[in-house]
CSV table of C-alpha atoms and ligand atoms in Angstrom, one decimal:
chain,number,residue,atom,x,y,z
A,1,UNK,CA,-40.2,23.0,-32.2
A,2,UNK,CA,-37.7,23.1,-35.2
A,3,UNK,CA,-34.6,25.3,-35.1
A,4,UNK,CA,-36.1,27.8,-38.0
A,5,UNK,CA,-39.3,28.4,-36.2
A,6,UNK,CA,-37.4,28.7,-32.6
A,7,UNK,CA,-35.2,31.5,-34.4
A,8,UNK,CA,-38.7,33.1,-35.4
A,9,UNK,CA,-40.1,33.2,-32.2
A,10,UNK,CA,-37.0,34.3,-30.8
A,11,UNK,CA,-35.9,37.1,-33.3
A,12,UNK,CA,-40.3,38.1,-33.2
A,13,UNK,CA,-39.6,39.0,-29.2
A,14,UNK,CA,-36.2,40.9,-30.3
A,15,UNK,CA,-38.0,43.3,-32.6
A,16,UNK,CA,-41.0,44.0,-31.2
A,17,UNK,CA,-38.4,44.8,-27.9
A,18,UNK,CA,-36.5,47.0,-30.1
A,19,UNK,CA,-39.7,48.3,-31.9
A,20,UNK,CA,-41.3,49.2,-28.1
A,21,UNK,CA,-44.3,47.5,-29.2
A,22,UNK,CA,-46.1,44.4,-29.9
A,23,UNK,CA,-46.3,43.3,-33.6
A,24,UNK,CA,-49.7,42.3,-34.1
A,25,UNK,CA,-50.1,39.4,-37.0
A,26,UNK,CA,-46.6,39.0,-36.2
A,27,UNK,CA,-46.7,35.4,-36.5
A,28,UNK,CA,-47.3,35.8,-40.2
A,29,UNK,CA,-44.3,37.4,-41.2
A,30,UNK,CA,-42.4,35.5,-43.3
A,31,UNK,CA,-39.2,33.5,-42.4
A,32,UNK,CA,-36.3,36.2,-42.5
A,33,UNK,CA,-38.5,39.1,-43.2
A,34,UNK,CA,-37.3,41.9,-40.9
A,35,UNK,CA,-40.1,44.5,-40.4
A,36,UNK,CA,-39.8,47.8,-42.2
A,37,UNK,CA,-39.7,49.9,-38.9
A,38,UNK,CA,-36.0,47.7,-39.0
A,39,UNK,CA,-34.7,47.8,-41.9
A,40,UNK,CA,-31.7,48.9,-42.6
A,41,UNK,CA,-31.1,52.6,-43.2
A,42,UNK,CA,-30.6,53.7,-47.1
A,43,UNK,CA,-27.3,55.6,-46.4
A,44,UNK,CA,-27.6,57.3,-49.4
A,45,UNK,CA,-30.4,58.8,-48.6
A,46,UNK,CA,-29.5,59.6,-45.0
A,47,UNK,CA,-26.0,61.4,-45.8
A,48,UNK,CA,-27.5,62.6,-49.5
A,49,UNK,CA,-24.7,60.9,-51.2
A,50,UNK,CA,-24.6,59.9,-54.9
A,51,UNK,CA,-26.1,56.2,-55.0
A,52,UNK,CA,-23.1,54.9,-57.5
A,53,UNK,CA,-20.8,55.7,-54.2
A,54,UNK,CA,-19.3,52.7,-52.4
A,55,UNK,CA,-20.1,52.1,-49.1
A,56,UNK,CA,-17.0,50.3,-47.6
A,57,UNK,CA,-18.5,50.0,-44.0
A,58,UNK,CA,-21.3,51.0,-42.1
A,59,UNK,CA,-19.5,50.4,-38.3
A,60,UNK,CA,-18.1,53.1,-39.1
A,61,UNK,CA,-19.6,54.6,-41.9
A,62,UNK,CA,-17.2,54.6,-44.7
A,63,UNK,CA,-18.3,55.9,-48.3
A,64,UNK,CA,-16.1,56.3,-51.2
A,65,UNK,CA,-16.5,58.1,-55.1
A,66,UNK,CA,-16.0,56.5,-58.4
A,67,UNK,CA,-13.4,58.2,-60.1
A,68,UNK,CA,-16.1,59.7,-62.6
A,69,UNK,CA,-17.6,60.9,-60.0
A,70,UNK,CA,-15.2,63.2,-59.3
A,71,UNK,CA,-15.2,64.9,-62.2
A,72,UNK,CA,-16.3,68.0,-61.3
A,73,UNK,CA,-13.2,71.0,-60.6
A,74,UNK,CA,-15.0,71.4,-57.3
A,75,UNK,CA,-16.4,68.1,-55.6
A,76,UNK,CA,-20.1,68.6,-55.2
A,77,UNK,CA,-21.2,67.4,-51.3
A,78,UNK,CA,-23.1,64.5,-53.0
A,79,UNK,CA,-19.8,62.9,-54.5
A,80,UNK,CA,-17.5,63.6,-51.3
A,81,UNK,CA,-16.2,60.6,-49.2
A,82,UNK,CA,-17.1,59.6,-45.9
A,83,UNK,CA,-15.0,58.4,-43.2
A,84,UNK,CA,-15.3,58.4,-39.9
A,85,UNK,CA,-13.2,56.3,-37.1
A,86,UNK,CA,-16.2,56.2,-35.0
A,87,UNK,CA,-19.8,57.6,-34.3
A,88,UNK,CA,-21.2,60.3,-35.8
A,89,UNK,CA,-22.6,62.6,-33.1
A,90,UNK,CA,-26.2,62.5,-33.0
A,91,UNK,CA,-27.7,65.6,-31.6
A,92,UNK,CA,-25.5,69.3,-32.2
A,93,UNK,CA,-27.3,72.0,-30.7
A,94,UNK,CA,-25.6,74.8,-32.0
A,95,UNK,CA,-26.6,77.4,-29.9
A,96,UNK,CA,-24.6,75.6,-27.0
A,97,UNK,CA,-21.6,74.8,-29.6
A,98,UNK,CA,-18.6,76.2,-28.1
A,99,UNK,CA,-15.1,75.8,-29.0
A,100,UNK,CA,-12.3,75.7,-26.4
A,101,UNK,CA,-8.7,76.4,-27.2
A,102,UNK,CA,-6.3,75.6,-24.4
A,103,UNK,CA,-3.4,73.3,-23.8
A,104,UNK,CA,0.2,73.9,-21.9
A,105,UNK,CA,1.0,76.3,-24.7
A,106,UNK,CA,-1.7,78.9,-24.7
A,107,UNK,CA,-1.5,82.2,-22.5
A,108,UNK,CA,-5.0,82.0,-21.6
A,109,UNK,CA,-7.9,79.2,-22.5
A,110,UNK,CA,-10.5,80.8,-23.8
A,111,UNK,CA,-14.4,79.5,-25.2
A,112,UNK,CA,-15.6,81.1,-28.6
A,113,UNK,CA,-19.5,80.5,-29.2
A,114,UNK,CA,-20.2,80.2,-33.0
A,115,UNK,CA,-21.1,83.8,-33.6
A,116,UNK,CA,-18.2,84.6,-31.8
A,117,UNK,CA,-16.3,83.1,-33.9
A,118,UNK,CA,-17.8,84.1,-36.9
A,119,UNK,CA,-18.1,87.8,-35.7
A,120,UNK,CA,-14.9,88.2,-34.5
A,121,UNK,CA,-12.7,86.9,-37.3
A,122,UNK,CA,-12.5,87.7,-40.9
A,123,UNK,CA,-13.9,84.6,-43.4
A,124,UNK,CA,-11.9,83.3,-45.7
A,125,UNK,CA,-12.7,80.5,-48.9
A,126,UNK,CA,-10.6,78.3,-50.4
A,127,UNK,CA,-10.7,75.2,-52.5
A,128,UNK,CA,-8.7,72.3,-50.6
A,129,UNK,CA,-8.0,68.9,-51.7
A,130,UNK,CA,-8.3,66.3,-48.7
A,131,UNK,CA,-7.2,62.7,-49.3
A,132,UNK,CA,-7.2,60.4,-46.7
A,133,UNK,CA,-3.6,58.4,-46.1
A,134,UNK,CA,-5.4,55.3,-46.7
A,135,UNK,CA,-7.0,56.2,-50.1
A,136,UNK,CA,-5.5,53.4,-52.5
A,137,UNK,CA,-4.2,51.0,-49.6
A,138,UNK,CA,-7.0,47.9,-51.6
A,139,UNK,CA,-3.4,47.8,-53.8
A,140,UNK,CA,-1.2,46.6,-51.2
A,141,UNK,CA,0.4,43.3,-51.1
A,142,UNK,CA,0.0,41.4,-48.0
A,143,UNK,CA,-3.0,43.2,-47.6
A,144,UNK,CA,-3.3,45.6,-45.1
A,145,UNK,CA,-6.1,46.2,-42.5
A,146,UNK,CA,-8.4,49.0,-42.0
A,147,UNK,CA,-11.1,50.5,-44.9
A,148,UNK,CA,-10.2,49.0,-48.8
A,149,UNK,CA,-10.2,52.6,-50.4
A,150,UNK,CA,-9.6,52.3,-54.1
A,151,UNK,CA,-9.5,55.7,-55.6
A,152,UNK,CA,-12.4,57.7,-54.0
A,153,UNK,CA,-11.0,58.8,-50.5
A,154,UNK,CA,-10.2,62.4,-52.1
A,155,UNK,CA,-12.0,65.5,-52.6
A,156,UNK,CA,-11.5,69.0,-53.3
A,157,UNK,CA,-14.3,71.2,-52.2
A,158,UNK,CA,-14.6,75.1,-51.1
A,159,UNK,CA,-14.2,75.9,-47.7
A,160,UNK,CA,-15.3,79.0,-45.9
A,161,UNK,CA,-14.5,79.7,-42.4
A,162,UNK,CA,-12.2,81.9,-40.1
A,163,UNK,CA,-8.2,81.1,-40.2
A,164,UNK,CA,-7.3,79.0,-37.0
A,165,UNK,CA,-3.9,81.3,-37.3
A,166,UNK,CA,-5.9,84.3,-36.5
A,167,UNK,CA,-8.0,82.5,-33.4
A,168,UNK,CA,-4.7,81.0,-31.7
A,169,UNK,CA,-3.0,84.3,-32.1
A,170,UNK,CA,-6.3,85.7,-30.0
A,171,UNK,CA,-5.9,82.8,-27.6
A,172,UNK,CA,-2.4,83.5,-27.5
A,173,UNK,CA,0.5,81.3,-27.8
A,174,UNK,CA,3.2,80.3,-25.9
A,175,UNK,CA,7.0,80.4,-27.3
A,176,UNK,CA,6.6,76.8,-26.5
A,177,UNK,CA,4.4,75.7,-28.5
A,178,UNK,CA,4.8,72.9,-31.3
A,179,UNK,CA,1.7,71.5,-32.2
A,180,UNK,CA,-1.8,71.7,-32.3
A,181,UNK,CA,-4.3,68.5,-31.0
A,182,UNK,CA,-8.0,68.5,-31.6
A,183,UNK,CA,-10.9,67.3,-29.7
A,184,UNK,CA,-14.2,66.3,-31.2
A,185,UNK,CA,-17.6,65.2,-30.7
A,186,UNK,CA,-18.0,61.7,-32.1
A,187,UNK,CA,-18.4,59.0,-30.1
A,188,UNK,CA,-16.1,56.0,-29.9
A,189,UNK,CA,-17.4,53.1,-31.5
A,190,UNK,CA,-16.9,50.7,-28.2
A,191,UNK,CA,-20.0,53.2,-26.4
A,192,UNK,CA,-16.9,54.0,-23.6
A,193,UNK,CA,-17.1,58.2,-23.0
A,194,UNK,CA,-13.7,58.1,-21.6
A,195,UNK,CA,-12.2,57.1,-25.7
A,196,UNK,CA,-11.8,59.5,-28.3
A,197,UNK,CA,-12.4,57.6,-31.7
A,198,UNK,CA,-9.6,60.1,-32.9
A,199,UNK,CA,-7.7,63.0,-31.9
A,200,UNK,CA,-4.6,63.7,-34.1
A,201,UNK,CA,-3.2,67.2,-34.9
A,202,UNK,CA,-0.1,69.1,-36.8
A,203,UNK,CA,3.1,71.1,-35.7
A,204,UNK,CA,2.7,74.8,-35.4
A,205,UNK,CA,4.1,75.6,-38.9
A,206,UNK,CA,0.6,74.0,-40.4
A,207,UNK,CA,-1.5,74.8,-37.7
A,208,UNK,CA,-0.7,78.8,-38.8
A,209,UNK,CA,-0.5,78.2,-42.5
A,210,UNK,CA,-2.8,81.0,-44.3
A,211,UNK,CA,-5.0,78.1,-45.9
A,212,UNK,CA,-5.7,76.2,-42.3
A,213,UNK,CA,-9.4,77.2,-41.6
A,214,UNK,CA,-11.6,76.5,-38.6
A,215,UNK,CA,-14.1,76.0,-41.6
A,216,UNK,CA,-18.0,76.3,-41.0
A,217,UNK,CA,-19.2,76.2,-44.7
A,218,UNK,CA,-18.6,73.6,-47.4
A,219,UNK,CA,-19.2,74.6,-50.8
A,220,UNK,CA,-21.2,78.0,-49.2
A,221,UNK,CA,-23.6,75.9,-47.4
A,222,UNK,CA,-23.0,74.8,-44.2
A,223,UNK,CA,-21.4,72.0,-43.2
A,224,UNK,CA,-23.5,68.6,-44.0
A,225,UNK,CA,-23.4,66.4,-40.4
A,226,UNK,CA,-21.6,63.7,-42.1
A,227,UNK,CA,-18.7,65.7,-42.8
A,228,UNK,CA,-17.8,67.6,-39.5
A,229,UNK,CA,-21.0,70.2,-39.0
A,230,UNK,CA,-21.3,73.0,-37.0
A,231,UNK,CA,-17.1,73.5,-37.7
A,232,UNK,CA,-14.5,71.6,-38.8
A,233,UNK,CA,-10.4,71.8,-39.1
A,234,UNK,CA,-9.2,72.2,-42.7
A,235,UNK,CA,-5.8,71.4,-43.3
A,236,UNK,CA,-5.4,71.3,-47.2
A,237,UNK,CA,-2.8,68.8,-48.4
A,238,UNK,CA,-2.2,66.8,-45.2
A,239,UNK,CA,-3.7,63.4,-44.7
A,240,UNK,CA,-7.4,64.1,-44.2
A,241,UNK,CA,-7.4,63.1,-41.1
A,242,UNK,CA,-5.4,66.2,-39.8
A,243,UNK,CA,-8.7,67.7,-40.5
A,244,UNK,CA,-10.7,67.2,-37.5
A,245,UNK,CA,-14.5,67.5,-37.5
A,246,UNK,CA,-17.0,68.1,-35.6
A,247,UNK,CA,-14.4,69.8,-33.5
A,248,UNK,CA,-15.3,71.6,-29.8
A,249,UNK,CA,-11.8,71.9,-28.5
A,250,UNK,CA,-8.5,72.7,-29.8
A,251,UNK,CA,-4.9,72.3,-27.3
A,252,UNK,CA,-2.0,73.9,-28.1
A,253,UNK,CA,0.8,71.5,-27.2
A,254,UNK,CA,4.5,72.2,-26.1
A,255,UNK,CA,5.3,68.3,-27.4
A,256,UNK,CA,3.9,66.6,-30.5
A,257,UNK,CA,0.1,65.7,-29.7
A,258,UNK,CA,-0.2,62.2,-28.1
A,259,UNK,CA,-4.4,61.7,-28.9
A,260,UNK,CA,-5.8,59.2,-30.2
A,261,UNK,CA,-4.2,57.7,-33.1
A,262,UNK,CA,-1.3,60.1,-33.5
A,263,UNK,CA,0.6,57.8,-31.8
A,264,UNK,CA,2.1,54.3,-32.6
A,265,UNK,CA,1.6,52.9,-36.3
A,266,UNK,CA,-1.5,55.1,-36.8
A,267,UNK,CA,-1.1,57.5,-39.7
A,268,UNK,CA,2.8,56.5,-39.6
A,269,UNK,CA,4.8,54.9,-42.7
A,270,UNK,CA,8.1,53.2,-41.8
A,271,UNK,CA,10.9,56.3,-41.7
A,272,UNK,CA,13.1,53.8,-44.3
A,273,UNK,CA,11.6,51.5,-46.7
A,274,UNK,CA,11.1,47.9,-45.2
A,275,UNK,CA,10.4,44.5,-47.1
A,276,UNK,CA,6.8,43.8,-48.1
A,277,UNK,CA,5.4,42.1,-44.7
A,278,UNK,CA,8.0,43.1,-42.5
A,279,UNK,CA,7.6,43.7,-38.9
A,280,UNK,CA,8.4,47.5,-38.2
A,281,UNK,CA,9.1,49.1,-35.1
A,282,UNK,CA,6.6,51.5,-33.4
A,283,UNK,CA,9.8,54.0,-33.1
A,284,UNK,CA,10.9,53.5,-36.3
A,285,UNK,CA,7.6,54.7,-38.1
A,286,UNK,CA,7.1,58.1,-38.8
A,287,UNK,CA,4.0,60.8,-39.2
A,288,UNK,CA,2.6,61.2,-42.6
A,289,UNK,CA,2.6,65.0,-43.0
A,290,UNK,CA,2.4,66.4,-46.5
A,291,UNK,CA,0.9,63.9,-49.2
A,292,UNK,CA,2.5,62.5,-52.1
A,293,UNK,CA,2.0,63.7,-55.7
A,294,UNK,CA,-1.1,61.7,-57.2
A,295,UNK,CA,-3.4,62.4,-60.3
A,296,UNK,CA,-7.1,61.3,-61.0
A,297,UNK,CA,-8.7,60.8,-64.5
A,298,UNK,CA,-12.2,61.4,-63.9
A,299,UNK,CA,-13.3,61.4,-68.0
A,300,UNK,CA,-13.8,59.2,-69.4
A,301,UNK,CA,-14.7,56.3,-67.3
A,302,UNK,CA,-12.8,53.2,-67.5
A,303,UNK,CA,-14.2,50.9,-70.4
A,304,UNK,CA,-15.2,53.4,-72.5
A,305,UNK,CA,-15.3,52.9,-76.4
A,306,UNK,CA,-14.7,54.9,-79.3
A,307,UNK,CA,-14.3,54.9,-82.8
A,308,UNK,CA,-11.4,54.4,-84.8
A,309,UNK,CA,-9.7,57.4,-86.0
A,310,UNK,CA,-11.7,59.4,-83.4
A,311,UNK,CA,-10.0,61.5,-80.7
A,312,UNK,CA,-10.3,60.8,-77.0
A,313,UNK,CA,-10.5,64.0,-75.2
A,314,UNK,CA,-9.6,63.0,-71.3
A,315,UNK,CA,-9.5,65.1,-68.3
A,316,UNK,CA,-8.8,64.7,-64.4
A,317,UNK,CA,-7.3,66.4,-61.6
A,318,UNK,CA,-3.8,66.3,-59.9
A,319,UNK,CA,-1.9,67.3,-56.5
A,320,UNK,CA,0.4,67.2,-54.7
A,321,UNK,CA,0.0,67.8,-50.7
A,322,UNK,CA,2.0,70.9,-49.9
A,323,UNK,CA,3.5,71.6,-53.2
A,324,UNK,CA,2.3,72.2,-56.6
A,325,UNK,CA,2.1,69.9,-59.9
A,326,UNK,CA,4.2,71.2,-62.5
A,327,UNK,CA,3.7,68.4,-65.0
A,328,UNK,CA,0.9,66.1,-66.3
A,329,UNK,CA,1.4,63.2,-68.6
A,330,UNK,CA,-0.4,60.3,-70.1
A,331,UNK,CA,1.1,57.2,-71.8
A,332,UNK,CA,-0.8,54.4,-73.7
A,333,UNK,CA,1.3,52.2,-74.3
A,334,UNK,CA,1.5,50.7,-70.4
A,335,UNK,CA,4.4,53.8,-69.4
A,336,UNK,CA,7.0,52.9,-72.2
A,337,UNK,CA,6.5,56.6,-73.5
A,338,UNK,CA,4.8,59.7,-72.4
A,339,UNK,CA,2.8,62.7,-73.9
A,340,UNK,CA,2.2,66.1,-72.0
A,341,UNK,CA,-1.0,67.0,-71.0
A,342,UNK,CA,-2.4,70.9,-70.4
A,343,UNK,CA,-2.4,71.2,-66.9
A,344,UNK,CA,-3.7,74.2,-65.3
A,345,UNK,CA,-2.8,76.2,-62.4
A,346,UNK,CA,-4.2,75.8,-58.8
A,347,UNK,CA,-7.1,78.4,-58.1
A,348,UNK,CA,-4.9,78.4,-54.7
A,349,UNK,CA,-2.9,77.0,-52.8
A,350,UNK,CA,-3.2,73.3,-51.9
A,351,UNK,CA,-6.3,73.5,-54.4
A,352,UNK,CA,-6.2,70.3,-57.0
A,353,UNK,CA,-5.3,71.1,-60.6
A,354,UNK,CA,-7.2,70.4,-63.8
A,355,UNK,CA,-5.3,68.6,-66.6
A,356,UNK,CA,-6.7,67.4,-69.9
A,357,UNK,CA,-5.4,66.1,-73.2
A,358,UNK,CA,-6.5,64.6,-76.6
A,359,UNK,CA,-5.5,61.3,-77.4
A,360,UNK,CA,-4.9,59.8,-81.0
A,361,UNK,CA,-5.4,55.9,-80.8
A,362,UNK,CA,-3.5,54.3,-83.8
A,363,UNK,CA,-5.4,51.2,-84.9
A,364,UNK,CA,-8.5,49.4,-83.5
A,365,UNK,CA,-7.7,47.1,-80.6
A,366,UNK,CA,-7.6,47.4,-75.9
A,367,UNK,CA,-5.6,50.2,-74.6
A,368,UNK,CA,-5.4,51.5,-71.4
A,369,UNK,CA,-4.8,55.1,-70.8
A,370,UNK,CA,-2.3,55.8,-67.7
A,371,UNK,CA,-1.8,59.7,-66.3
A,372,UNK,CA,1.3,60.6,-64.2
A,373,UNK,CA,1.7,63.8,-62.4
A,374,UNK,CA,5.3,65.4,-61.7
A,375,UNK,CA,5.3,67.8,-58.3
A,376,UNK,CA,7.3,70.8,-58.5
A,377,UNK,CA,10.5,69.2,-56.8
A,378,UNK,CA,10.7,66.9,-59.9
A,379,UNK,CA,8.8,63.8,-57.9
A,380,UNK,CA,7.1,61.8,-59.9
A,381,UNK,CA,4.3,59.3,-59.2
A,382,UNK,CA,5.5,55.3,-59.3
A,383,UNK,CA,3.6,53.4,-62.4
A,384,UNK,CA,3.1,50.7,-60.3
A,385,UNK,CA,2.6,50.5,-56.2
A,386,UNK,CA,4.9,52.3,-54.0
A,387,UNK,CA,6.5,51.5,-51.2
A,388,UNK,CA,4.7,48.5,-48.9
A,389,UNK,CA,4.1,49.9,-45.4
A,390,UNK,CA,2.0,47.8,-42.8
A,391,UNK,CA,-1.0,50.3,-42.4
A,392,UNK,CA,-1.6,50.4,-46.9
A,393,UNK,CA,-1.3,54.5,-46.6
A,394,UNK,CA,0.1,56.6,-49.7
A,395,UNK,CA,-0.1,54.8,-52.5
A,396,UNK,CA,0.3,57.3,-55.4
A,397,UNK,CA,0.6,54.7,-58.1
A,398,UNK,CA,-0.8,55.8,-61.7
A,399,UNK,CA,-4.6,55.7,-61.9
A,400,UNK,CA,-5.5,53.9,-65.2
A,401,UNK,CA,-8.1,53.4,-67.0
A,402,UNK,CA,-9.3,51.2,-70.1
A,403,UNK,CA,-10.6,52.1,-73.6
A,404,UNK,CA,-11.3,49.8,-76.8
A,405,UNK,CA,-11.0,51.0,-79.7
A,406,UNK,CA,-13.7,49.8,-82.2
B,501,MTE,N1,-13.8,64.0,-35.4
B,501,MTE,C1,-13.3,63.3,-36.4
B,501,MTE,N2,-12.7,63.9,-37.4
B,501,MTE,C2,-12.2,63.2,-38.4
B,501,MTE,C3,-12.4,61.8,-38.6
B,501,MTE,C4,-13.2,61.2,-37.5
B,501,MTE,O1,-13.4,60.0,-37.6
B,501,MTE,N3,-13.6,61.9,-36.5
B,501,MTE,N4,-11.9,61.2,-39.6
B,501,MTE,C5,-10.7,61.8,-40.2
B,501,MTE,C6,-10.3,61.1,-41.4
B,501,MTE,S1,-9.3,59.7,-41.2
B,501,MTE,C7,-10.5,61.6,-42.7
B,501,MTE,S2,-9.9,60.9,-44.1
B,501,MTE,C8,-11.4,62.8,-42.9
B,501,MTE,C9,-12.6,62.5,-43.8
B,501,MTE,O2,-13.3,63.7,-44.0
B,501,MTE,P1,-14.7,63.6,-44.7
B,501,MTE,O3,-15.5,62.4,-44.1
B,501,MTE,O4,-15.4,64.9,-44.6
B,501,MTE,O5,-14.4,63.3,-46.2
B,501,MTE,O6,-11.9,63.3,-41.6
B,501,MTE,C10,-11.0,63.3,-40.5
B,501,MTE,N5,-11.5,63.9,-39.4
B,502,MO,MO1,-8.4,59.2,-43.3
């Protein structure tokens, strides 16, 4: 028998095992054909996701946006980015959905079924922007391992749901309490029960901010599966994955949270600046908490033309984790000099900001168009790659984009 029809006859037993039943004719399949009832899922279809999105792994699923994709001053669920650290859970029944706060720093654990919790607390909507530490780390030099985000690991959507603030204080907290750790229910990618795929958290001081939500609607419907249904942690501004979903327990701590990935280089950029490369210590990195000032231009799209003596009307969006923008500029001529753009104010806090401006090309020829966002302590974000760190998290460099003149 020759090696190619061996791996036939082989792979022919595997999927008509996997498909529970014989396939008749199945001899006739083509070399390399792999029956429909196998083919791979179209995860566009199966999370609803715009089909110009970039899927950057399916083991985990990872999804990111084009930057003109984001365009919209609220991200519509279609153009939101995936990522998950393991598997998504399979079958929520929410009518046995409970959430459990407990932990050494809570008076009394206590179980809140979703009407309870919705029933009980007063609802709240906000529009927060969640970026994931890792969006931009493709940029970094040596590479560094984990999903290549580009630009797309960002939203900013509206969130309803109940203020976590108002459900510890219910709970009730201990004087000794200093952070919050939450449980989930994915599934670790290894199949093991016993792992967590992730379990990270924030001190107190977030965990009560006004904005924090134990959020159960995304953009007033509910929460689509991908992206933490039946409730999810919202903590605007903080690396996204602060914001736990598919949460069913939350432990109020009396020490920083030690779950999974909170610990060791996860979510951790070197306390000091190191050398590209270098080896850092694990007690020498520190946790990410409030994300860097960054900016977006979502119009036009890179490569776009226009005609000489034409203006070029751009627009984006900026942020700045915990703090607000208070200036937007664009340069064309590669950062040498800037112009201000209009820049709007946040509908609330740790909501992005819209900016646009108008933009007078002087002679035919490539340019590229760079925007910069200022944060209200004066911080401004680096023209080129920041800082090196060895897990690729929080680089804020200028996004660019290019337009020709014709
Ligand atoms: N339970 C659970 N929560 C999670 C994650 C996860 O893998 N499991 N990923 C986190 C990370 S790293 C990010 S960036 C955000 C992504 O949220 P999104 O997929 O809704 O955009 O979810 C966070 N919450
Ligand atoms: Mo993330």
């Amino acid at each position: 028998m020759s090696r190619r029809k061996f791996i036939k006859k082989a792979s022919l037993g595997a999927f008509a095992s996997i498909i529970g039943s014989e396939i008749i004719f199945g001899s006739n399949m083509p070399i390399g054909y792999k029956p429909l009832a196998l083919q791979e899922i179209d995860p566009f279809e199966m999370f609803d996701k715009n089909p110009e999105m970039t899927v950057l792994n399916s083991k985990p699923w990872n999804i990111e946006a084009k930057a003109h994709l984001l365009d919209h001053r609220v991200t519509p669920n279609k153009n939101m980015f995936i990522r998950n650290n393991g598997r998504i859970p399979e079958k929520i029944n929410i009518n046995n959905w409970t959430l459990t706060i407990d932990g050494e720093s809570v008076k009394k654990s206590k179980t809140y079924t979703l009407p309870q919790l919705k029933s009980k607390f007063k609802h709240y909507t906000y529009q927060l922007t969640l970026e994931c530490g890792g969006n931009g780390r493709s940029e970094y030099n040596p590479p560094a391992k984990g999903n290549q985000w580009t630009i797309g690991a960002v939203s900013c959507a509206n969130w309803t749901g109940v203020r976590l603030k108002d459900v510890l204080d219910d709970a009730g907290i201990k004087e000794d309490a200093v952070y919050i750790g939450y449980h989930a229910m994915d599934s670790h990618l290894s199949g093991d029960p016993k792992k967590e795929p992730i379990s990270r958290g924030a001190p107190m001081y977030k965990a009560l901010q006004e904005e924090t939500l134990l959020a159960f609607a995304m953009n007033g419907e509910d929460i689509p599966l991908a992206h933490g249904f039946p409730v999810r942690l919202v903590a605007g501004g903080w690396p996204a994955s602060v914001s736990g979903k598919w949460i069913n327990r939350i432990s109020i701590r009396n020490k920083e949270h030690d779950g999974t990935k909170m610990t060791g280089t996860a979510y951790r950029v070197p306390c000091k600046p190191v050398a590209p490369g270098e080896k850092v210590k694990d007690e020498d990195m520190c946790i990410i908490e409030s994300m860097p000032v960054k900016s977006l231009l979502t119009y036009p799209k890179t490569g776009a033309m226009i005609s000489e003596g034409k203006k070029l009307n751009i627009r984006g969006h900026a942020w700045a984790g915990e703090l607000k923008v208070s200036k937007m500029e664009y340069s064309i001529d590669f950062g040498s000099t800037w112009k201000v753009c209009e820049l709007e104010q946040p509908v609330n806090r740790l909501a992005w900001q819209h900016f646009n401006a108008s933009i007078f090309f002087p002679k035919k020829g490539y340019y590229e168009v760079w925007a910069k966002a200022t944060d209200s302590r004066g911080v401004a974000q680096p023209m080129l790659v920041p800082g090196w760190n060895p897990k690729g998290y929080l680089n804020n460099a200028c996004h660019r984009i290019a337009i020709k003149v014709i």
